Tab-separated table of C-alpha atoms in Angstrom:
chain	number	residue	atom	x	y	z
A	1	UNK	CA	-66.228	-30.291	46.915
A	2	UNK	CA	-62.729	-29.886	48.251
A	3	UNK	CA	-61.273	-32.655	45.492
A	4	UNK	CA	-63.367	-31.144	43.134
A	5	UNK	CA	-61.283	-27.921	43.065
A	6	UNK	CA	-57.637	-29.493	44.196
A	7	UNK	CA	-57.862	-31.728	41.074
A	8	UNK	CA	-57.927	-28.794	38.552
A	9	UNK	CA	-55.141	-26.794	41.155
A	10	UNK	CA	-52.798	-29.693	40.766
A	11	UNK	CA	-53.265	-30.182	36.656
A	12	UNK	CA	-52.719	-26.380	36.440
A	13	UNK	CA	-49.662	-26.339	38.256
A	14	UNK	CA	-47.601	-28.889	36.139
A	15	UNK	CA	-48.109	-26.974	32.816
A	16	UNK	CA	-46.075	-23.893	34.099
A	17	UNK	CA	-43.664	-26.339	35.797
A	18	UNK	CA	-42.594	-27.969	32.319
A	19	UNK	CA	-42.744	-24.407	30.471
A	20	UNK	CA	-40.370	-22.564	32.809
A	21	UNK	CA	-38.428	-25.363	32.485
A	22	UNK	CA	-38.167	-25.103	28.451
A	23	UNK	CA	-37.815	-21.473	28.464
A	24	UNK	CA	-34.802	-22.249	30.927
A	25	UNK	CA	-33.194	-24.225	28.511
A	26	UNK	CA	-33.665	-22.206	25.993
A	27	UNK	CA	-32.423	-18.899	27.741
A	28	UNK	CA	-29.332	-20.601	28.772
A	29	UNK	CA	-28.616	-22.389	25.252
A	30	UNK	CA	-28.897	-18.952	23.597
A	31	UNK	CA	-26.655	-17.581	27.090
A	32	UNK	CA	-24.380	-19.532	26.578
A	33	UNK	CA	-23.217	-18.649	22.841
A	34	UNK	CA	-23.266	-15.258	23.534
A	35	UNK	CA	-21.389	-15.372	26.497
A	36	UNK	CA	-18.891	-17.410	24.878
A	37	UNK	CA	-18.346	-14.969	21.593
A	38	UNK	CA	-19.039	-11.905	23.767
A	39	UNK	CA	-16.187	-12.530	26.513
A	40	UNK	CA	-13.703	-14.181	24.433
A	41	UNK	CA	-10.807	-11.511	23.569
A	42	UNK	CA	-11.116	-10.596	19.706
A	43	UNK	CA	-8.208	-11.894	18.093
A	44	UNK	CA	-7.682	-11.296	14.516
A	45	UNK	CA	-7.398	-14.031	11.907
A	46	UNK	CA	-4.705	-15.558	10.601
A	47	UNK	CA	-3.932	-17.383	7.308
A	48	UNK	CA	-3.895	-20.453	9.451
A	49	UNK	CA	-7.304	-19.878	9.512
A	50	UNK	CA	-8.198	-20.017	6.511
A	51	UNK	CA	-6.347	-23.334	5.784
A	52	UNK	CA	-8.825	-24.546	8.593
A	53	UNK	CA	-11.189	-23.562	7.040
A	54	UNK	CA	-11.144	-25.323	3.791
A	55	UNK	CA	-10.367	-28.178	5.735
A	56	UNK	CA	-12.987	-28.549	7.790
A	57	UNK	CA	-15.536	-27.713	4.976
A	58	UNK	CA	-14.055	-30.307	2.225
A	59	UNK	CA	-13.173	-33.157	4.723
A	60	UNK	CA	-15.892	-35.076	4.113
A	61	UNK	CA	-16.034	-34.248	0.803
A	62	UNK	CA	-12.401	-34.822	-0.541
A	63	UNK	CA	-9.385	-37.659	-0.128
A	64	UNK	CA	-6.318	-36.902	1.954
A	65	UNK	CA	-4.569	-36.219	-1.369
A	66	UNK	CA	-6.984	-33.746	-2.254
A	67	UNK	CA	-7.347	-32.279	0.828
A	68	UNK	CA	-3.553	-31.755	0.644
A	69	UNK	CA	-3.838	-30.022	-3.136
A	70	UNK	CA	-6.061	-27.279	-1.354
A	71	UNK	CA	-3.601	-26.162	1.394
A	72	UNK	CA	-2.064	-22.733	0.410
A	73	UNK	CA	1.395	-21.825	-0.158
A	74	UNK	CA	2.468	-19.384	3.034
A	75	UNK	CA	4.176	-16.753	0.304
A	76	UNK	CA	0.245	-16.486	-1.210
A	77	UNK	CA	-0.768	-14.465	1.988
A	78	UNK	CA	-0.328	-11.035	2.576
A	79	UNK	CA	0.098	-9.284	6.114
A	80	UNK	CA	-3.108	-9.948	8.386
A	81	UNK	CA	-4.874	-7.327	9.891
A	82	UNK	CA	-4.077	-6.975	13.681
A	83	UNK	CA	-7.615	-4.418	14.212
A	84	UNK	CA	-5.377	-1.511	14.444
A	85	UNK	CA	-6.502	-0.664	10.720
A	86	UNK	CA	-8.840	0.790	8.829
A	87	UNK	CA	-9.981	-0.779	5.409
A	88	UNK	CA	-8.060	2.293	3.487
A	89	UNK	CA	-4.540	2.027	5.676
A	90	UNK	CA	-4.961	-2.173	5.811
A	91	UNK	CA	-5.299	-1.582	1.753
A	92	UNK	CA	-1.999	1.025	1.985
A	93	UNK	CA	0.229	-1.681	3.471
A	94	UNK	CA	-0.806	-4.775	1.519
A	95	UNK	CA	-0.558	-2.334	-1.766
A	96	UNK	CA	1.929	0.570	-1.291
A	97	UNK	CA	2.420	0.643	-5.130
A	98	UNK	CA	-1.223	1.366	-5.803
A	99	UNK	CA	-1.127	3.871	-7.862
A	100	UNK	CA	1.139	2.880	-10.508
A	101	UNK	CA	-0.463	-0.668	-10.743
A	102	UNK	CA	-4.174	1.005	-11.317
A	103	UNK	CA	-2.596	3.178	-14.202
A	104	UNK	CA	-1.066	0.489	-16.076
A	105	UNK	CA	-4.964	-1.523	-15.311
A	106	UNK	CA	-6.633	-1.389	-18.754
A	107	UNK	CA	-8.595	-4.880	-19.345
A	108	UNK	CA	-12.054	-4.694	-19.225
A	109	UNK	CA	-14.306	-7.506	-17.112
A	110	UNK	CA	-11.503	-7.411	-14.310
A	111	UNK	CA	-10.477	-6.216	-10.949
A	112	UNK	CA	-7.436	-5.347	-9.834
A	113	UNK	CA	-8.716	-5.930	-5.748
A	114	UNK	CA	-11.741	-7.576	-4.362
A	115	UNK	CA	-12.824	-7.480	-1.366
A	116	UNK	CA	-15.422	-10.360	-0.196
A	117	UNK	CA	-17.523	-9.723	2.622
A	118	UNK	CA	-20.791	-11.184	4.631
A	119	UNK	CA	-23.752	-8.763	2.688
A	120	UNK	CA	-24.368	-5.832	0.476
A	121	UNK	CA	-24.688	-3.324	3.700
A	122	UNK	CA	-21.199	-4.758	4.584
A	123	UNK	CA	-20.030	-3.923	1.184
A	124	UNK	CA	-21.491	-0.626	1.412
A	125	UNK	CA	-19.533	0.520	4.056
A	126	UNK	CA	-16.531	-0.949	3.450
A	127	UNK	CA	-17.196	1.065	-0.010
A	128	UNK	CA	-17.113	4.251	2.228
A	129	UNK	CA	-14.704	3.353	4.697
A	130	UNK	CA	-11.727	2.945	1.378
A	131	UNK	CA	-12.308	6.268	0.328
A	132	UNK	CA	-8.564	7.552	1.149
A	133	UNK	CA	-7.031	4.970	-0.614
A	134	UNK	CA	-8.998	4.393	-3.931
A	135	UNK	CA	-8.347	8.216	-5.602
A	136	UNK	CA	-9.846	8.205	-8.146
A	137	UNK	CA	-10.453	4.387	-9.122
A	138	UNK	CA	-12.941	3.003	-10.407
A	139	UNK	CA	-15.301	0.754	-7.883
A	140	UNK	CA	-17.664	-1.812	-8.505
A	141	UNK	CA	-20.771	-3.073	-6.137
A	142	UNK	CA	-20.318	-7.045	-6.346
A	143	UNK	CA	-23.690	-7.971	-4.796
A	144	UNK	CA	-27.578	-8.976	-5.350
A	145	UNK	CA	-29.499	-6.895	-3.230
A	146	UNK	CA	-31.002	-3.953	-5.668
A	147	UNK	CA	-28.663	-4.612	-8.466
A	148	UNK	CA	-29.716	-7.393	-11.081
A	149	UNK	CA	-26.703	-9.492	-12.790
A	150	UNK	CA	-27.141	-8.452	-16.019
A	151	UNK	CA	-26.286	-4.687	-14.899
A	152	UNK	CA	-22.931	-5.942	-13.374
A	153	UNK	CA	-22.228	-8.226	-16.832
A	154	UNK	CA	-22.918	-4.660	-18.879
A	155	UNK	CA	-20.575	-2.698	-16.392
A	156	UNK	CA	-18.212	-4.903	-16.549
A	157	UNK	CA	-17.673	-5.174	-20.482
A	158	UNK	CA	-18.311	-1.323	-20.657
A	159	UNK	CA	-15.797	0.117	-18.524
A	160	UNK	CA	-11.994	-0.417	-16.701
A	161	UNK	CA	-12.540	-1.342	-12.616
A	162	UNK	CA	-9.997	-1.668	-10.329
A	163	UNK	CA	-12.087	-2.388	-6.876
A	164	UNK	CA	-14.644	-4.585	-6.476
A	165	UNK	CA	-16.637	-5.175	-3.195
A	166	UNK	CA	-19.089	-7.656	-2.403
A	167	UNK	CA	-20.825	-10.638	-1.494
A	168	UNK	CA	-19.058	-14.684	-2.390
A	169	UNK	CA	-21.981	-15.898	-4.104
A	170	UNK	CA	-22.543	-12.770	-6.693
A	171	UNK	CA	-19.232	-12.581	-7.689
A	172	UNK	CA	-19.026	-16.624	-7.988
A	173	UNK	CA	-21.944	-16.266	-10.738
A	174	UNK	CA	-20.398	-13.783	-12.360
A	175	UNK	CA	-17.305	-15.619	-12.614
A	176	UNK	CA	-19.254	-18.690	-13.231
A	177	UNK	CA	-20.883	-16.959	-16.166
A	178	UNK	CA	-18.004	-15.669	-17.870
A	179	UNK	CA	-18.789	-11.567	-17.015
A	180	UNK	CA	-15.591	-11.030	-14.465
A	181	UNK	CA	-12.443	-12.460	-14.853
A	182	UNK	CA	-10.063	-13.608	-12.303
A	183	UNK	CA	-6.483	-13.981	-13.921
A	184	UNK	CA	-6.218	-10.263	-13.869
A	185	UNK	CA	-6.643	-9.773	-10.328
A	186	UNK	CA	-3.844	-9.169	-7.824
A	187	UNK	CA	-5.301	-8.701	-4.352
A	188	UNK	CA	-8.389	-10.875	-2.963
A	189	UNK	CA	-9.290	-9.410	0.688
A	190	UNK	CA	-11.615	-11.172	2.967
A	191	UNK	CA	-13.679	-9.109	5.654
A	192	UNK	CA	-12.798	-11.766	8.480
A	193	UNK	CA	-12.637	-10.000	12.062
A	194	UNK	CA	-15.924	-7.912	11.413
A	195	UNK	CA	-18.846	-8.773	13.208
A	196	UNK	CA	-22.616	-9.068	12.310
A	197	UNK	CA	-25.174	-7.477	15.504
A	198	UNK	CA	-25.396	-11.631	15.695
A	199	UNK	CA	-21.450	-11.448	16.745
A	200	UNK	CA	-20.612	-13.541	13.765
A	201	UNK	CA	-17.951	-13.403	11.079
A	202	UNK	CA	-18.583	-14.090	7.893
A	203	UNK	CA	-16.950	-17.268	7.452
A	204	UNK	CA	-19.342	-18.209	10.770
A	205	UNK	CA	-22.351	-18.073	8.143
A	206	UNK	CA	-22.791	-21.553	6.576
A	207	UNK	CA	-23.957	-19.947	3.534
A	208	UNK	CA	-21.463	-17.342	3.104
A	209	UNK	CA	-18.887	-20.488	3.693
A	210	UNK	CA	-20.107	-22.439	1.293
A	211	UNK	CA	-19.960	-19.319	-1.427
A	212	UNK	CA	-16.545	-18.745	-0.719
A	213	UNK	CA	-15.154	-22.303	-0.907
A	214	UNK	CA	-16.729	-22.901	-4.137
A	215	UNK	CA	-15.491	-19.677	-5.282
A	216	UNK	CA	-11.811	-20.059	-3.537
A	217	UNK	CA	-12.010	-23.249	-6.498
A	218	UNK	CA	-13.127	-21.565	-9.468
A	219	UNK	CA	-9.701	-20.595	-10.518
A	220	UNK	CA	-8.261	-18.140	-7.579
A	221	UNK	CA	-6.735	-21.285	-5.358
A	222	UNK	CA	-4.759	-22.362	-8.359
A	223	UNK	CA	-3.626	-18.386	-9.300
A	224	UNK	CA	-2.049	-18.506	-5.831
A	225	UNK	CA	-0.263	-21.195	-6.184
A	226	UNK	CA	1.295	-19.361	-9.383
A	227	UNK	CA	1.749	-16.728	-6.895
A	228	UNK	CA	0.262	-13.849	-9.172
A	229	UNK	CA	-2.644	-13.725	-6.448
A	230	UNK	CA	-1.835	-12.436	-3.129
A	231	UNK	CA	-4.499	-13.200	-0.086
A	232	UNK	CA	-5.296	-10.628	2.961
A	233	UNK	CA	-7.331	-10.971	6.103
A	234	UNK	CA	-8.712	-7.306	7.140
């Protein structure tokens, strides 16, 4: 009788052994990336960074020659945000002259700034957060979530905008499509230091990557090279 019950003991007592083992693993994989982003010093980007970036993501993709034809003029970039700032004081420093370019702003399926960030609750509060420097101009939700296309393309023929915030891959179709134009534009910000609850970035989101290369191509690599575009990292 005594093998009878020892038998079951011992086949009981290596399931638990090889679970505990795989939730071990698994608590110190997901440890360990926390950890790392959660200790490590936030330091804010730099245009260097960007240059990585497009690197990286078109190495496998691209020659050395055309790898080269993507890097970035240094003159294109525009003061980096060192977290001291605000969205509305960042916007103040890269833009002191604000005022007197919106005025003189009168073409219609155009911004004057654009600001490209991770999602549309992002853009929502960066809306809020530019309050003292906007005045009175006119801002434009760039995004999918709750607002179809077609609404943006009828905005954007209808009325002047000076400020548009939101996501890569909304305003890349809307460039794509013919509905915003880019050669107007004189200030593209990126939303690089903020973190998501997950403590990512938004260029740490493959998707969100991918958007923005493809959209850095459509036209606004080239207008910094002509230096009428100027680049910022809040």
């Amino acid at each position: 009788m005594g093998r009878i019950f020892h038998l079951p003991k011992e086949c009981f007592l290596r399931q638990p052994k090889k679970t505990k083992t795989e939730k071990a693993k698994t608590k110190k994989r997901k440890k360990k990336i926390t950890e790392i982003l959660a200790k490590s010093e936030p330091k804010p980007g730099a245009p260097e960074d960007l240059q990585q970036l497009l690197a990286d993501y078109y190495c496998s993709r691209r020659s050395v020659i055309e790898l080269e034809e993507l890097r970035l003029p240094e003159s294109c970039f525009l003061q980096a945000n060192d977290l001291t700032h605000s969205l509305s004081s960042y916007l103040k420093e890269i833009c002191p002259k604000w005022a007197k370019l919106r005025k003189s702003h009168s073409e219609k399926k155009s911004v004057l700034v654009l600001v490209i960030c991770s999602s549309a609750v992002r853009a929502l509060e960066l809306i809020r957060s530019m309050t003292a420097f906007r005045g009175d101009s006119k801002v434009m939700k760039l995004f999918a979530k709750h607002i179809k296309i077609q609404e943006q393309v009828r905005l954007l023929e209808k009325r002047v905008v000076h400020l548009g915030v939101g996501t890569p891959g909304r305003i890349k179709e809307l460039v794509k499509q013919g509905a915003l134009l880019l050669n107007p534009l004189r200030f593209l910000v990126f939303d690089w230091n903020w973190r998501d609850q997950k403590l990512r970035r938004m260029m740490d989101i493959p998707e969100i990557r991918k958007e923005t290369c493809e959209l850095l191509e459509m036209g606004i690599l080239s207008l910094c090279k002509s230096e009428s575009l100027k680049l910022g990292l809040f």
